[in-house]
Amino acid sequence: MSDTEDNAAAQEWPSTRVLTDIVYCGVCTLPVEYCEFAGTTTKCQKWLRNKDVALFAKTWPAVDLTEKMDDATLEEDSTLTKEQKKAEAKAAQEAKKKAAQRLIIKRVERTKRKCVIEVSGLELFGVDLKKAAKLFATKFACGSSVTKNPQGTDDIIVQGDVQDDIYDLVLDTWPQVPEEQIELTEGKKK
Amino acid sequence: MFKKFSPKDDVSGKSKVKSSVQRGIRSKILEQYPALNPYIEELMPKKDPLILVKCHDRLNVVMVNDQLLFFNHHDGPYFPTLQILHKFPDIMPQVQVDRGAIKFVLSGANIMCPGLTSKGARIDVDLPVDTPVAVLAEGKEHALALGELKMSTQDIKSINKGVGVELVHFINDGLWHAKIEA
């Protein structure tokens, strides 16, 4: 086999170390030594402390001492540094943003008695639009596609008068979409 | 190059390539990174389909088994993704930047000469212009970026002004986070 030949001739090639035990941070995805530059330092520290104390001590030698103090007082009670405040503000903002997300299911008249349904905002809930469009097409036996709207974001257009059915289907299929964030509207196209 | 890269917008197509093309890519990568020879079978087994992800600007990303391995731009040299580079750290020449530069490199800045010549920085070998290099950082074990030399290392040392390494790929950029489904 050619593979064995490859191995036999391996001496000719420059060698490289092979590292297989690199720990990537579960919060910022960087190698843990770069967590300090990720902007989510406190979260990263917490994550690493829970995961691997020895590595934590190695990566954050300066924090090691305070760690014991933290354990006594409670992790979150450690004095708020500037960075922590920043991160918290960011998290709060994100939560706000999340609450403001809307899934709009709009019925658009095309000709008399015929209409299409525009579903916009589904991607905000982490749904793959292509798959969703396909699902709508099979469920309602009608044409359904992903199109760009004038704002540059993607909509799903469903060719059929199925506004209420979509509402129910969305609630059933994607539990992460809260009912109060779905909006049913009617409108004219263009 | 990957500062703003999202698989959703920037991938224009992905295709399984012919086995002849696959062999071509493989040999090209090996030619560039001979140290990978003993491990290539593990990285890209001959039997497994190789998927070429085509992106804007003639950027190709080589993917095997849902793992992004290498990319190249305009048929230029292949670069490993940083995940691969972390695993095989010695496959490409390295330069090291000082601690002060890390912050900027991680937001995608090109590396200026002083960041490569100051106290914490290190350039061990002489390299010609346009060499792909791994960028290490002072006090860190793993590479934080990949770049291409815009000056030879001799020039970097003697001129010590302007852009020394053009940044191609860095941790926490779009490609680092990219997950592409086959």
CSV table of N, CA and C in Angstrom, one decimal, chain A residues 16-178:
chain,number,residue,atom,x,y,z
A,16,THR,N,6.6,17.9,12.6
A,16,THR,CA,5.9,18.9,13.3
A,16,THR,C,5.3,18.3,14.6
A,17,ARG,N,5.2,19.1,15.6
A,17,ARG,CA,4.5,18.6,16.8
A,17,ARG,C,3.0,18.4,16.4
A,18,VAL,N,2.4,17.5,17.1
A,18,VAL,CA,0.9,17.3,16.9
A,18,VAL,C,0.3,17.6,18.2
A,19,LEU,N,-0.5,18.6,18.3
A,19,LEU,CA,-1.2,18.9,19.6
A,19,LEU,C,-2.6,18.5,19.4
A,20,THR,N,-3.1,17.7,20.3
A,20,THR,CA,-4.5,17.3,20.2
A,20,THR,C,-5.3,17.7,21.5
A,21,ASP,N,-4.6,18.3,22.4
A,21,ASP,CA,-5.3,18.6,23.7
A,21,ASP,C,-5.4,20.1,23.9
A,22,ILE,N,-5.7,20.8,22.8
A,22,ILE,CA,-5.9,22.2,22.9
A,22,ILE,C,-7.2,22.5,23.5
A,23,VAL,N,-7.3,23.3,24.5
A,23,VAL,CA,-8.6,23.6,25.1
A,23,VAL,C,-9.1,24.9,24.6
A,24,TYR,N,-10.3,24.8,23.9
A,24,TYR,CA,-10.9,26.0,23.4
A,24,TYR,C,-12.0,26.5,24.4
A,25,CYS,N,-12.0,27.8,24.7
A,25,CYS,CA,-13.0,28.3,25.6
A,25,CYS,C,-14.4,28.0,25.1
A,26,GLY,N,-15.2,27.6,26.1
A,26,GLY,CA,-16.6,27.3,25.7
A,26,GLY,C,-17.4,28.6,25.5
A,27,VAL,N,-16.9,29.7,26.0
A,27,VAL,CA,-17.7,31.0,25.9
A,27,VAL,C,-17.3,31.7,24.6
A,28,CYS,N,-16.0,32.0,24.5
A,28,CYS,CA,-15.6,32.8,23.4
A,28,CYS,C,-14.9,32.0,22.3
A,29,THR,N,-14.8,30.7,22.4
A,29,THR,CA,-14.3,29.8,21.4
A,29,THR,C,-12.8,29.9,21.1
A,30,LEU,N,-12.1,30.9,21.7
A,30,LEU,CA,-10.7,31.0,21.5
A,30,LEU,C,-9.9,30.0,22.3
A,31,PRO,N,-8.7,29.8,22.0
A,31,PRO,CA,-7.8,29.0,22.9
A,31,PRO,C,-7.8,29.8,24.2
A,32,VAL,N,-7.8,29.1,25.3
A,32,VAL,CA,-8.0,29.8,26.6
A,32,VAL,C,-7.1,30.9,26.9
A,33,GLU,N,-5.8,30.8,26.4
A,33,GLU,CA,-4.9,31.8,26.7
A,33,GLU,C,-5.2,33.2,26.0
A,34,TYR,N,-6.2,33.1,25.1
A,34,TYR,CA,-6.6,34.4,24.5
A,34,TYR,C,-7.9,34.9,25.0
A,35,CYS,N,-8.4,34.3,26.0
A,35,CYS,CA,-9.7,34.7,26.6
A,35,CYS,C,-9.6,36.2,27.1
A,36,GLU,N,-8.4,36.5,27.5
A,36,GLU,CA,-8.3,37.9,28.1
A,36,GLU,C,-8.5,39.0,27.0
A,37,PHE,N,-8.5,38.6,25.7
A,37,PHE,CA,-8.7,39.6,24.7
A,37,PHE,C,-10.1,39.4,24.1
A,38,ALA,N,-10.9,38.5,24.6
A,38,ALA,CA,-12.2,38.3,23.9
A,38,ALA,C,-13.3,39.2,24.3
A,39,GLY,N,-13.1,39.9,25.4
A,39,GLY,CA,-14.2,40.9,25.8
A,39,GLY,C,-15.2,40.3,26.8
A,40,THR,N,-15.2,38.9,26.9
A,40,THR,CA,-16.1,38.3,27.9
A,40,THR,C,-15.3,37.6,29.0
A,41,THR,N,-14.3,38.3,29.4
A,41,THR,CA,-13.3,37.7,30.3
A,41,THR,C,-13.9,37.0,31.5
A,42,THR,N,-14.9,37.7,32.2
A,42,THR,CA,-15.4,37.1,33.4
A,42,THR,C,-16.1,35.8,33.2
A,43,LYS,N,-16.9,35.8,32.1
A,43,LYS,CA,-17.6,34.6,31.8
A,43,LYS,C,-16.6,33.5,31.4
A,44,CYS,N,-15.6,33.8,30.7
A,44,CYS,CA,-14.6,32.8,30.3
A,44,CYS,C,-13.9,32.2,31.5
A,45,GLN,N,-13.6,33.1,32.4
A,45,GLN,CA,-12.9,32.7,33.6
A,45,GLN,C,-13.8,31.7,34.4
A,46,LYS,N,-15.0,32.0,34.5
A,46,LYS,CA,-16.0,31.2,35.2
A,46,LYS,C,-16.0,29.8,34.6
A,47,TRP,N,-16.1,29.9,33.3
A,47,TRP,CA,-16.2,28.6,32.5
A,47,TRP,C,-15.0,27.7,32.7
A,48,LEU,N,-13.9,28.3,32.6
A,48,LEU,CA,-12.6,27.6,32.7
A,48,LEU,C,-12.5,27.0,34.2
A,49,ARG,N,-12.9,27.8,35.1
A,49,ARG,CA,-12.7,27.4,36.5
A,49,ARG,C,-13.6,26.1,36.8
A,50,ASN,N,-14.7,26.2,36.2
A,50,ASN,CA,-15.6,25.0,36.4
A,50,ASN,C,-15.1,23.8,35.7
A,51,LYS,N,-14.4,24.1,34.6
A,51,LYS,CA,-13.9,22.9,33.7
A,51,LYS,C,-12.6,22.3,34.2
A,52,ASP,N,-11.7,23.2,34.5
A,52,ASP,CA,-10.3,22.7,34.7
A,52,ASP,C,-9.5,23.6,35.6
A,53,VAL,N,-9.5,23.3,36.8
A,53,VAL,CA,-8.9,24.3,37.8
A,53,VAL,C,-7.4,24.4,37.6
A,54,ALA,N,-6.8,23.4,37.3
A,54,ALA,CA,-5.3,23.4,37.1
A,54,ALA,C,-5.0,24.4,35.9
A,55,LEU,N,-5.7,24.2,34.9
A,55,LEU,CA,-5.5,25.0,33.7
A,55,LEU,C,-5.8,26.5,34.0
A,56,PHE,N,-6.9,26.6,34.8
A,56,PHE,CA,-7.3,28.0,35.2
A,56,PHE,C,-6.2,28.7,35.9
A,57,ALA,N,-5.5,28.0,36.8
A,57,ALA,CA,-4.5,28.6,37.6
A,57,ALA,C,-3.3,28.9,36.7
A,58,LYS,N,-3.1,28.1,35.7
A,58,LYS,CA,-2.0,28.4,34.8
A,58,LYS,C,-2.3,29.6,33.9
A,59,THR,N,-3.5,29.6,33.4
A,59,THR,CA,-3.9,30.7,32.5
A,59,THR,C,-4.0,32.0,33.2
A,60,TRP,N,-4.6,32.0,34.4
A,60,TRP,CA,-4.8,33.3,35.1
A,60,TRP,C,-4.1,33.3,36.4
A,61,PRO,N,-2.8,33.3,36.4
A,61,PRO,CA,-2.0,33.3,37.6
A,61,PRO,C,-2.4,34.4,38.6
A,62,ALA,N,-2.8,35.6,38.0
A,62,ALA,CA,-3.1,36.7,38.8
A,62,ALA,C,-4.4,36.6,39.5
A,63,VAL,N,-5.3,35.8,38.9
A,63,VAL,CA,-6.7,35.7,39.5
A,63,VAL,C,-6.7,34.6,40.5
A,64,ASP,N,-5.7,33.8,40.5
A,64,ASP,CA,-5.7,32.6,41.3
A,64,ASP,C,-6.0,32.9,42.8
A,65,LEU,N,-5.4,33.9,43.3
A,65,LEU,CA,-5.6,34.2,44.7
A,65,LEU,C,-7.0,34.7,45.0
A,66,THR,N,-7.5,35.5,44.2
A,66,THR,CA,-8.8,36.0,44.4
A,66,THR,C,-9.9,34.9,44.3
A,67,GLU,N,-9.5,33.9,43.6
A,67,GLU,CA,-10.4,32.8,43.3
A,67,GLU,C,-10.9,32.3,44.7
A,68,LYS,N,-10.0,32.1,45.6
A,68,LYS,CA,-10.3,31.5,46.9
A,68,LYS,C,-11.3,32.4,47.6
A,69,MET,N,-10.9,33.7,47.5
A,69,MET,CA,-11.8,34.7,48.2
A,69,MET,C,-13.2,34.6,47.6
A,70,ASP,N,-13.2,34.5,46.2
A,70,ASP,CA,-14.5,34.5,45.6
A,70,ASP,C,-15.4,33.3,46.1
A,71,ASP,N,-14.7,32.2,46.2
A,71,ASP,CA,-15.4,31.0,46.7
A,71,ASP,C,-16.1,31.3,48.0
A,72,ALA,N,-15.4,32.0,48.9
A,72,ALA,CA,-15.9,32.3,50.2
A,72,ALA,C,-17.1,33.2,50.1
A,73,THR,N,-17.0,34.2,49.3
A,73,THR,CA,-18.0,35.3,49.3
A,73,THR,C,-19.2,34.9,48.3
A,74,LEU,N,-18.9,34.3,47.2
A,74,LEU,CA,-19.8,34.0,46.2
A,74,LEU,C,-19.3,34.6,44.9
A,75,GLU,N,-19.3,33.8,43.9
A,75,GLU,CA,-18.6,34.3,42.7
A,75,GLU,C,-19.0,35.6,42.2
A,76,GLU,N,-20.3,35.8,42.1
A,76,GLU,CA,-20.8,37.0,41.5
A,76,GLU,C,-20.6,38.3,42.3
A,77,ASP,N,-20.3,38.1,43.6
A,77,ASP,CA,-20.2,39.3,44.4
A,77,ASP,C,-18.8,40.0,44.3
A,78,SER,N,-17.9,39.4,43.6
A,78,SER,CA,-16.6,40.0,43.5
A,78,SER,C,-16.8,41.4,42.9
A,79,THR,N,-16.0,42.3,43.4
A,79,THR,CA,-16.2,43.7,43.0
A,79,THR,C,-16.3,43.9,41.5
A,80,LEU,N,-17.3,44.7,41.1
A,80,LEU,CA,-17.5,44.9,39.7
A,80,LEU,C,-16.4,45.7,39.1
A,81,THR,N,-15.7,45.1,38.2
A,81,THR,CA,-14.7,45.8,37.4
A,81,THR,C,-15.4,46.5,36.2
A,82,LYS,N,-14.6,47.3,35.6
A,82,LYS,CA,-15.1,48.0,34.5
A,82,LYS,C,-15.6,47.0,33.4
A,83,GLU,N,-14.8,46.0,33.2
A,83,GLU,CA,-15.1,45.1,32.1
A,83,GLU,C,-16.3,44.3,32.4
A,84,GLN,N,-16.5,44.0,33.7
A,84,GLN,CA,-17.7,43.2,34.1
A,84,GLN,C,-18.9,44.0,33.8
A,85,LYS,N,-18.8,45.3,34.2
A,85,LYS,CA,-20.0,46.2,34.0
A,85,LYS,C,-20.3,46.2,32.5
A,86,LYS,N,-19.3,46.3,31.7
A,86,LYS,CA,-19.5,46.4,30.3
A,86,LYS,C,-20.2,45.2,29.8
A,87,ALA,N,-19.7,44.0,30.2
A,87,ALA,CA,-20.3,42.8,29.7
A,87,ALA,C,-21.7,42.6,30.2
A,88,GLU,N,-22.0,43.1,31.4
A,88,GLU,CA,-23.4,42.9,31.9
A,88,GLU,C,-24.3,43.8,31.1
A,89,ALA,N,-23.8,45.0,30.8
A,89,ALA,CA,-24.7,46.0,30.0
A,89,ALA,C,-24.9,45.4,28.7
A,90,LYS,N,-23.9,44.7,28.1
A,90,LYS,CA,-24.1,44.1,26.8
A,90,LYS,C,-25.1,43.0,26.9
A,91,ALA,N,-25.1,42.2,27.9
A,91,ALA,CA,-26.0,41.1,28.0
A,91,ALA,C,-27.4,41.6,28.2
A,92,ALA,N,-27.6,42.7,29.0
A,92,ALA,CA,-28.9,43.3,29.1
A,92,ALA,C,-29.4,43.8,27.8
A,93,GLN,N,-28.6,44.4,27.1
A,93,GLN,CA,-29.0,44.9,25.8
A,93,GLN,C,-29.4,43.8,24.8
A,94,GLU,N,-28.7,42.8,24.9
A,94,GLU,CA,-29.0,41.6,24.0
A,94,GLU,C,-30.4,41.1,24.4
A,95,ALA,N,-30.7,41.0,25.7
A,95,ALA,CA,-32.0,40.5,26.1
A,95,ALA,C,-33.1,41.4,25.6
A,96,LYS,N,-32.8,42.7,25.7
A,96,LYS,CA,-33.8,43.6,25.2
A,96,LYS,C,-34.1,43.4,23.7
A,97,LYS,N,-33.0,43.3,23.0
A,97,LYS,CA,-33.1,43.1,21.6
A,97,LYS,C,-33.9,41.9,21.3
A,98,LYS,N,-33.7,40.9,22.0
A,98,LYS,CA,-34.3,39.6,21.8
A,98,LYS,C,-35.8,39.8,22.0
A,99,ALA,N,-36.2,40.5,23.0
A,99,ALA,CA,-37.6,40.7,23.2
A,99,ALA,C,-38.3,41.6,22.2
A,100,ALA,N,-37.5,42.4,21.5
A,100,ALA,CA,-38.0,43.3,20.5
A,100,ALA,C,-38.2,42.6,19.1
A,101,GLN,N,-37.6,41.4,19.0
A,101,GLN,CA,-37.7,40.7,17.7
A,101,GLN,C,-39.2,40.3,17.4
A,102,ARG,N,-39.5,40.5,16.2
A,102,ARG,CA,-40.9,40.2,15.8
A,102,ARG,C,-40.9,39.3,14.6
A,103,LEU,N,-41.8,38.3,14.6
A,103,LEU,CA,-42.0,37.5,13.5
A,103,LEU,C,-43.3,38.0,12.8
A,104,ILE,N,-43.2,38.5,11.6
A,104,ILE,CA,-44.4,39.1,11.0
A,104,ILE,C,-44.9,38.1,9.9
A,105,ILE,N,-46.1,37.8,10.0
A,105,ILE,CA,-46.8,37.0,9.0
A,105,ILE,C,-47.8,37.9,8.3
A,106,LYS,N,-47.5,38.2,7.1
A,106,LYS,CA,-48.3,39.3,6.4
A,106,LYS,C,-49.0,38.7,5.2
A,107,ARG,N,-50.3,39.0,5.1
A,107,ARG,CA,-51.1,38.5,4.0
A,107,ARG,C,-51.2,39.6,3.0
A,108,VAL,N,-50.7,39.3,1.8
A,108,VAL,CA,-50.7,40.3,0.7
A,108,VAL,C,-51.6,39.9,-0.4
A,109,GLU,N,-52.5,40.8,-0.7
A,109,GLU,CA,-53.4,40.5,-1.8
A,109,GLU,C,-52.7,40.6,-3.1
A,110,ARG,N,-52.9,39.7,-4.0
A,110,ARG,CA,-52.2,39.7,-5.3
A,110,ARG,C,-53.2,40.1,-6.4
A,111,THR,N,-54.2,39.3,-6.6
A,111,THR,CA,-55.4,39.7,-7.4
A,111,THR,C,-56.6,39.4,-6.6
A,112,LYS,N,-57.8,39.6,-7.1
A,112,LYS,CA,-58.9,39.3,-6.3
A,112,LYS,C,-58.9,37.9,-5.9
A,113,ARG,N,-59.2,37.7,-4.7
A,113,ARG,CA,-59.3,36.3,-4.1
A,113,ARG,C,-58.0,35.6,-4.1
A,114,LYS,N,-57.0,36.2,-4.5
A,114,LYS,CA,-55.7,35.4,-4.4
A,114,LYS,C,-54.7,36.2,-3.6
A,115,CYS,N,-53.9,35.5,-2.9
A,115,CYS,CA,-52.9,36.3,-2.1
A,115,CYS,C,-51.7,35.4,-1.8
A,116,VAL,N,-50.7,36.1,-1.4
A,116,VAL,CA,-49.5,35.4,-0.9
A,116,VAL,C,-49.3,35.8,0.6
A,117,ILE,N,-48.5,35.0,1.3
A,117,ILE,CA,-48.2,35.3,2.6
A,117,ILE,C,-46.7,35.5,2.7
A,118,GLU,N,-46.3,36.6,3.3
A,118,GLU,CA,-44.9,36.9,3.5
A,118,GLU,C,-44.6,36.7,5.0
A,119,VAL,N,-43.6,35.8,5.2
A,119,VAL,CA,-43.2,35.6,6.6
A,119,VAL,C,-41.8,36.2,6.7
A,120,SER,N,-41.7,37.2,7.6
A,120,SER,CA,-40.4,37.8,7.7
A,120,SER,C,-40.0,37.8,9.2
A,121,GLY,N,-38.7,37.7,9.4
A,121,GLY,CA,-38.2,37.7,10.7
A,121,GLY,C,-38.0,36.4,11.3
A,122,LEU,N,-38.2,35.4,10.5
A,122,LEU,CA,-38.0,34.0,11.1
A,122,LEU,C,-36.6,33.7,11.4
A,123,GLU,N,-35.7,34.3,10.6
A,123,GLU,CA,-34.3,34.0,10.8
A,123,GLU,C,-33.8,34.5,12.2
A,124,LEU,N,-34.5,35.5,12.8
A,124,LEU,CA,-34.1,36.0,14.1
A,124,LEU,C,-34.2,35.0,15.2
A,125,PHE,N,-34.9,34.0,14.9
A,125,PHE,CA,-35.1,32.9,15.9
A,125,PHE,C,-34.3,31.7,15.6
A,126,GLY,N,-33.3,31.9,14.8
A,126,GLY,CA,-32.4,30.8,14.5
A,126,GLY,C,-33.0,29.7,13.6
A,127,VAL,N,-33.8,30.1,12.7
A,127,VAL,CA,-34.5,29.0,11.9
A,127,VAL,C,-33.8,29.1,10.5
A,128,ASP,N,-33.5,28.0,9.9
A,128,ASP,CA,-33.0,27.9,8.6
A,128,ASP,C,-34.1,28.2,7.6
A,129,LEU,N,-34.0,29.4,6.9
A,129,LEU,CA,-35.2,29.8,6.1
A,129,LEU,C,-35.5,28.8,5.0
A,130,LYS,N,-34.4,28.3,4.4
A,130,LYS,CA,-34.6,27.4,3.3
A,130,LYS,C,-35.4,26.2,3.7
A,131,LYS,N,-35.1,25.7,4.9
A,131,LYS,CA,-35.8,24.5,5.3
A,131,LYS,C,-37.2,24.8,5.7
A,132,ALA,N,-37.4,26.0,6.3
A,132,ALA,CA,-38.7,26.4,6.7
A,132,ALA,C,-39.6,26.6,5.4
A,133,ALA,N,-39.0,27.1,4.4
A,133,ALA,CA,-39.8,27.3,3.1
A,133,ALA,C,-40.2,26.0,2.6
A,134,LYS,N,-39.3,25.1,2.6
A,134,LYS,CA,-39.6,23.7,2.2
A,134,LYS,C,-40.7,23.1,3.0
A,135,LEU,N,-40.6,23.3,4.3
A,135,LEU,CA,-41.6,22.8,5.2
A,135,LEU,C,-43.0,23.3,4.8
A,136,PHE,N,-43.1,24.7,4.6
A,136,PHE,CA,-44.3,25.3,4.3
A,136,PHE,C,-44.9,24.7,3.0
A,137,ALA,N,-44.0,24.5,2.0
A,137,ALA,CA,-44.4,24.0,0.7
A,137,ALA,C,-45.0,22.7,0.9
A,138,THR,N,-44.4,21.8,1.7
A,138,THR,CA,-45.0,20.5,1.8
A,138,THR,C,-46.3,20.4,2.6
A,139,LYS,N,-46.3,21.3,3.7
A,139,LYS,CA,-47.4,21.2,4.5
A,139,LYS,C,-48.7,21.8,3.8
A,140,PHE,N,-48.5,22.9,3.1
A,140,PHE,CA,-49.7,23.5,2.5
A,140,PHE,C,-49.8,23.3,1.0
A,141,ALA,N,-49.0,22.4,0.5
A,141,ALA,CA,-49.1,22.0,-0.9
A,141,ALA,C,-49.2,23.3,-1.8
A,142,CYS,N,-48.2,24.2,-1.6
A,142,CYS,CA,-48.2,25.4,-2.5
A,142,CYS,C,-46.8,25.8,-2.6
A,143,GLY,N,-46.6,26.8,-3.5
A,143,GLY,CA,-45.3,27.3,-3.8
A,143,GLY,C,-44.8,28.1,-2.6
A,144,SER,N,-43.5,27.9,-2.3
A,144,SER,CA,-43.0,28.6,-1.1
A,144,SER,C,-41.5,28.8,-1.3
A,145,SER,N,-41.0,30.1,-1.2
A,145,SER,CA,-39.6,30.3,-1.5
A,145,SER,C,-39.0,31.4,-0.6
A,146,VAL,N,-37.7,31.5,-0.6
A,146,VAL,CA,-37.0,32.5,0.1
A,146,VAL,C,-36.7,33.6,-0.8
A,147,THR,N,-37.1,34.8,-0.5
A,147,THR,CA,-36.7,35.9,-1.4
A,147,THR,C,-36.2,37.1,-0.6
A,148,LYS,N,-35.4,37.9,-1.3
A,148,LYS,CA,-34.9,39.1,-0.6
A,148,LYS,C,-35.9,40.2,-0.6
A,149,ASN,N,-36.2,40.9,0.5
A,149,ASN,CA,-37.1,42.0,0.4
A,149,ASN,C,-36.3,43.3,0.3
A,150,PRO,N,-37.0,44.4,0.0
A,150,PRO,CA,-36.3,45.7,-0.2
A,150,PRO,C,-35.3,46.0,0.9
A,151,GLN,N,-35.5,45.6,2.1
A,151,GLN,CA,-34.6,46.0,3.2
A,151,GLN,C,-33.3,45.1,3.2
A,152,GLY,N,-33.3,44.2,2.3
A,152,GLY,CA,-32.1,43.4,2.2
A,152,GLY,C,-32.1,42.1,3.0
A,153,THR,N,-33.1,41.9,3.8
A,153,THR,CA,-33.2,40.7,4.6
A,153,THR,C,-34.1,39.7,3.8
A,154,ASP,N,-34.1,38.5,4.3
A,154,ASP,CA,-34.8,37.4,3.6
A,154,ASP,C,-36.2,37.2,4.1
A,155,ASP,N,-37.1,37.0,3.2
A,155,ASP,CA,-38.5,36.6,3.6
A,155,ASP,C,-38.8,35.3,3.0
A,156,ILE,N,-39.9,34.7,3.6
A,156,ILE,CA,-40.4,33.5,2.9
A,156,ILE,C,-41.7,33.9,2.3
A,157,ILE,N,-41.9,33.6,1.0
A,157,ILE,CA,-43.2,33.9,0.4
A,157,ILE,C,-43.9,32.6,0.2
A,158,VAL,N,-45.1,32.5,0.6
A,158,VAL,CA,-45.9,31.3,0.5
A,158,VAL,C,-47.1,31.7,-0.4
A,159,GLN,N,-47.3,30.9,-1.5
A,159,GLN,CA,-48.4,31.2,-2.4
A,159,GLN,C,-49.6,30.5,-2.0
A,160,GLY,N,-50.4,31.1,-1.2
A,160,GLY,CA,-51.7,30.4,-0.8
A,160,GLY,C,-52.2,31.2,0.4
A,161,ASP,N,-53.5,31.1,0.6
A,161,ASP,CA,-54.1,31.8,1.7
A,161,ASP,C,-54.0,31.0,3.0
A,162,VAL,N,-52.9,31.0,3.6
A,162,VAL,CA,-52.7,30.1,4.7
A,162,VAL,C,-52.2,30.8,5.9
A,163,GLN,N,-52.5,32.1,6.1
A,163,GLN,CA,-52.0,32.9,7.2
A,163,GLN,C,-52.1,32.2,8.5
A,164,ASP,N,-53.3,31.8,8.9
A,164,ASP,CA,-53.6,31.3,10.2
A,164,ASP,C,-52.9,29.9,10.4
A,165,ASP,N,-52.9,29.2,9.3
A,165,ASP,CA,-52.3,27.9,9.3
A,165,ASP,C,-50.8,28.0,9.6
A,166,ILE,N,-50.2,29.0,9.0
A,166,ILE,CA,-48.7,29.2,9.2
A,166,ILE,C,-48.5,29.6,10.7
A,167,TYR,N,-49.4,30.4,11.2
A,167,TYR,CA,-49.3,30.8,12.6
A,167,TYR,C,-49.2,29.6,13.5
A,168,ASP,N,-50.2,28.7,13.3
A,168,ASP,CA,-50.2,27.5,14.1
A,168,ASP,C,-49.0,26.6,13.9
A,169,LEU,N,-48.6,26.5,12.6
A,169,LEU,CA,-47.5,25.6,12.3
A,169,LEU,C,-46.2,26.2,12.9
A,170,VAL,N,-46.0,27.5,12.9
A,170,VAL,CA,-44.8,28.1,13.5
A,170,VAL,C,-44.7,27.8,15.0
A,171,LEU,N,-45.9,27.9,15.6
A,171,LEU,CA,-45.9,27.7,17.0
A,171,LEU,C,-45.6,26.2,17.4
A,172,ASP,N,-46.1,25.3,16.5
A,172,ASP,CA,-45.8,23.9,16.7
A,172,ASP,C,-44.4,23.5,16.5
A,173,THR,N,-43.8,24.0,15.4
A,173,THR,CA,-42.5,23.6,14.9
A,173,THR,C,-41.4,24.2,15.7
A,174,TRP,N,-41.5,25.5,16.0
A,174,TRP,CA,-40.3,26.2,16.6
A,174,TRP,C,-40.7,26.7,18.0
A,175,PRO,N,-40.6,25.9,19.0
A,175,PRO,CA,-41.0,26.3,20.3
A,175,PRO,C,-40.2,27.6,20.8
A,176,GLN,N,-39.1,27.9,20.2
A,176,GLN,CA,-38.3,29.0,20.6
A,176,GLN,C,-39.0,30.3,20.2
A,177,VAL,N,-40.0,30.3,19.3
A,177,VAL,CA,-40.7,31.5,18.9
A,177,VAL,C,-41.8,31.7,19.9
A,178,PRO,N,-41.8,32.8,20.7
A,178,PRO,CA,-42.9,33.0,21.6
A,178,PRO,C,-44.1,33.6,20.9
